[in-house]
Amino acid sequence: MKKKGLYLFPADRERGGPRPKFADAPLHAVSVFRRTKAVLAACGVTGERACAQTLRNTYAALLIDEGATDADLIANLGLARSSSDNHMRSVDRLRSAYKQWTAVQNQKEATDV
């Protein structure tokens, strides 16, 4: 389930390292923050939850909606570099949080009708 195209925060997945053009310079946290804010603002998304973590969670939710396996989530979210126990816990937390969120959204929709 690899996605091809342009990435906001590209990485060299073959080497498991930073962006290919700047192989010796990982993306600094401030750069991630600034890029995220700029992209979100350009899309009209603002507020305290407009951050890189929200983008990552949204991407995870889209993958889950598309039927992603645990291995897909691990590969696409960059969890493969952690120990197998850690990345499985992360996947379990993502799936659990998404399940809770969708239950709340479904309940809201049912009361709005």
mmCIF file of C-alpha atoms in Angstrom:
data_model
loop_
_atom_site.group_PDB
_atom_site.id
_atom_site.type_symbol
_atom_site.label_atom_id
_atom_site.label_comp_id
_atom_site.label_asym_id
_atom_site.label_seq_id
_atom_site.Cartn_x
_atom_site.Cartn_y
_atom_site.Cartn_z
ATOM 1 C CA MET A 1 0.000 0.000 0.000
ATOM 2 C CA LYS A 2 2.794 2.428 -0.879
ATOM 3 C CA LYS A 3 1.698 5.886 -1.919
ATOM 4 C CA LYS A 4 3.596 7.598 -4.706
ATOM 5 C CA GLY A 5 3.793 11.316 -5.164
ATOM 6 C CA LEU A 6 5.026 14.447 -3.492
ATOM 7 C CA TYR A 7 5.536 14.452 0.234
ATOM 8 C CA LEU A 8 5.451 17.356 2.645
ATOM 9 C CA PHE A 9 8.278 15.841 4.715
ATOM 10 C CA PRO A 10 10.173 13.510 2.356
ATOM 11 C CA ALA A 11 12.460 10.820 3.745
ATOM 12 C CA ASP A 12 14.819 8.255 2.282
ATOM 13 C CA ARG A 13 12.871 5.091 3.148
ATOM 14 C CA GLU A 14 15.474 2.801 1.578
ATOM 15 C CA ARG A 15 18.111 3.946 4.072
ATOM 16 C CA GLY A 16 15.678 4.753 6.863
ATOM 17 C CA GLY A 17 17.219 8.177 7.124
ATOM 18 C CA PRO A 18 16.623 11.857 6.407
ATOM 19 C CA ARG A 19 15.770 13.520 3.104
ATOM 20 C CA PRO A 20 18.012 12.376 0.247
ATOM 21 C CA LYS A 21 19.083 15.880 -0.814
ATOM 22 C CA PHE A 22 20.357 16.667 2.682
ATOM 23 C CA ALA A 23 21.466 13.182 3.711
ATOM 24 C CA ASP A 24 23.505 14.450 6.660
ATOM 25 C CA ALA A 25 20.948 16.955 7.957
ATOM 26 C CA PRO A 26 17.690 15.671 9.471
ATOM 27 C CA LEU A 27 14.691 17.957 9.284
ATOM 28 C CA HIS A 28 14.760 20.163 12.380
ATOM 29 C CA ALA A 29 11.660 20.246 14.599
ATOM 30 C CA VAL A 30 11.243 23.986 14.007
ATOM 31 C CA SER A 31 11.274 23.368 10.252
ATOM 32 C CA VAL A 32 8.545 20.757 10.632
ATOM 33 C CA PHE A 33 6.497 23.176 12.744
ATOM 34 C CA ARG A 34 6.901 26.051 10.263
ATOM 35 C CA ARG A 35 6.177 23.932 7.199
ATOM 36 C CA THR A 36 3.145 22.392 8.840
ATOM 37 C CA LYS A 37 1.714 25.747 9.899
ATOM 38 C CA ALA A 38 2.318 27.221 6.436
ATOM 39 C CA VAL A 39 0.674 24.308 4.621
ATOM 40 C CA LEU A 40 -2.284 24.191 6.991
ATOM 41 C CA ALA A 41 -2.777 27.963 6.789
ATOM 42 C CA ALA A 42 -2.688 27.768 2.981
ATOM 43 C CA CYS A 43 -5.457 25.168 3.209
ATOM 44 C CA GLY A 44 -7.494 27.331 5.578
ATOM 45 C CA VAL A 45 -6.935 25.063 8.577
ATOM 46 C CA THR A 46 -6.252 26.966 11.792
ATOM 47 C CA GLY A 47 -6.572 26.494 15.533
ATOM 48 C CA GLU A 48 -4.660 24.809 18.301
ATOM 49 C CA ARG A 49 -5.058 21.339 16.764
ATOM 50 C CA ALA A 50 -3.584 22.430 13.427
ATOM 51 C CA CYS A 51 -0.264 20.642 13.834
ATOM 52 C CA ALA A 52 1.918 17.873 12.434
ATOM 53 C CA GLN A 53 0.460 15.316 14.859
ATOM 54 C CA THR A 54 -3.043 16.012 13.565
ATOM 55 C CA LEU A 55 -1.799 15.521 9.991
ATOM 56 C CA ARG A 56 -0.181 12.230 10.983
ATOM 57 C CA ASN A 57 -3.326 11.054 12.776
ATOM 58 C CA THR A 58 -5.452 12.025 9.772
ATOM 59 C CA TYR A 59 -3.143 10.092 7.467
ATOM 60 C CA ALA A 60 -3.358 7.078 9.789
ATOM 61 C CA ALA A 61 -7.165 7.329 9.783
ATOM 62 C CA LEU A 62 -7.250 7.423 5.982
ATOM 63 C CA LEU A 63 -5.005 4.366 5.827
ATOM 64 C CA ILE A 64 -7.231 2.518 8.303
ATOM 65 C CA ASP A 65 -10.325 3.483 6.289
ATOM 66 C CA GLU A 66 -8.633 2.047 3.184
ATOM 67 C CA GLY A 67 -8.116 -1.268 4.980
ATOM 68 C CA ALA A 68 -4.439 -0.891 5.838
ATOM 69 C CA THR A 69 -2.852 -3.824 7.608
ATOM 70 C CA ASP A 70 -0.681 -3.378 10.677
ATOM 71 C CA ALA A 71 2.365 -3.775 8.422
ATOM 72 C CA ASP A 72 1.032 -0.989 6.148
ATOM 73 C CA LEU A 73 0.625 1.365 9.098
ATOM 74 C CA ILE A 74 4.087 0.541 10.420
ATOM 75 C CA ALA A 75 5.700 1.179 7.030
ATOM 76 C CA ASN A 76 3.717 4.305 6.092
ATOM 77 C CA LEU A 77 3.952 6.015 9.472
ATOM 78 C CA GLY A 78 7.669 5.406 9.959
ATOM 79 C CA LEU A 79 7.261 3.054 12.898
ATOM 80 C CA ALA A 80 9.559 0.340 11.528
ATOM 81 C CA ARG A 81 12.646 1.820 13.175
ATOM 82 C CA SER A 82 11.312 1.174 16.677
ATOM 83 C CA SER A 83 11.252 -2.233 18.336
ATOM 84 C CA SER A 84 8.492 -4.603 17.235
ATOM 85 C CA ASP A 85 6.773 -4.316 20.622
ATOM 86 C CA ASN A 86 6.768 -0.517 20.444
ATOM 87 C CA HIS A 87 5.428 -0.250 16.928
ATOM 88 C CA MET A 88 2.700 -2.812 17.607
ATOM 89 C CA ARG A 89 1.637 -0.815 20.676
ATOM 90 C CA SER A 90 1.583 2.321 18.517
ATOM 91 C CA VAL A 91 -0.564 0.610 15.900
ATOM 92 C CA ASP A 92 -2.916 -0.718 18.584
ATOM 93 C CA ARG A 93 -3.230 2.793 20.090
ATOM 94 C CA LEU A 94 -3.923 4.315 16.669
ATOM 95 C CA ARG A 95 -6.609 1.772 15.862
ATOM 96 C CA SER A 96 -8.184 2.121 19.316
ATOM 97 C CA ALA A 97 -8.202 5.937 19.196
ATOM 98 C CA TYR A 98 -9.657 5.899 15.691
ATOM 99 C CA LYS A 99 -12.368 3.452 16.732
ATOM 100 C CA GLN A 100 -13.314 5.690 19.680
ATOM 101 C CA TRP A 101 -13.309 8.809 17.485
ATOM 102 C CA THR A 102 -15.521 7.212 14.825
ATOM 103 C CA ALA A 103 -17.962 6.031 17.530
ATOM 104 C CA VAL A 104 -18.266 9.607 18.829
ATOM 105 C CA GLN A 105 -18.726 10.963 15.281
ATOM 106 C CA ASN A 106 -21.402 8.366 14.526
ATOM 107 C CA GLN A 107 -23.201 9.250 17.758
ATOM 108 C CA LYS A 108 -23.103 12.950 16.870
ATOM 109 C CA GLU A 109 -24.511 12.226 13.416
ATOM 110 C CA ALA A 110 -27.310 10.123 14.913
ATOM 111 C CA THR A 111 -28.355 12.938 17.280
ATOM 112 C CA ASP A 112 -28.168 15.576 14.507
ATOM 113 C CA VAL A 113 -30.704 13.747 12.345
#
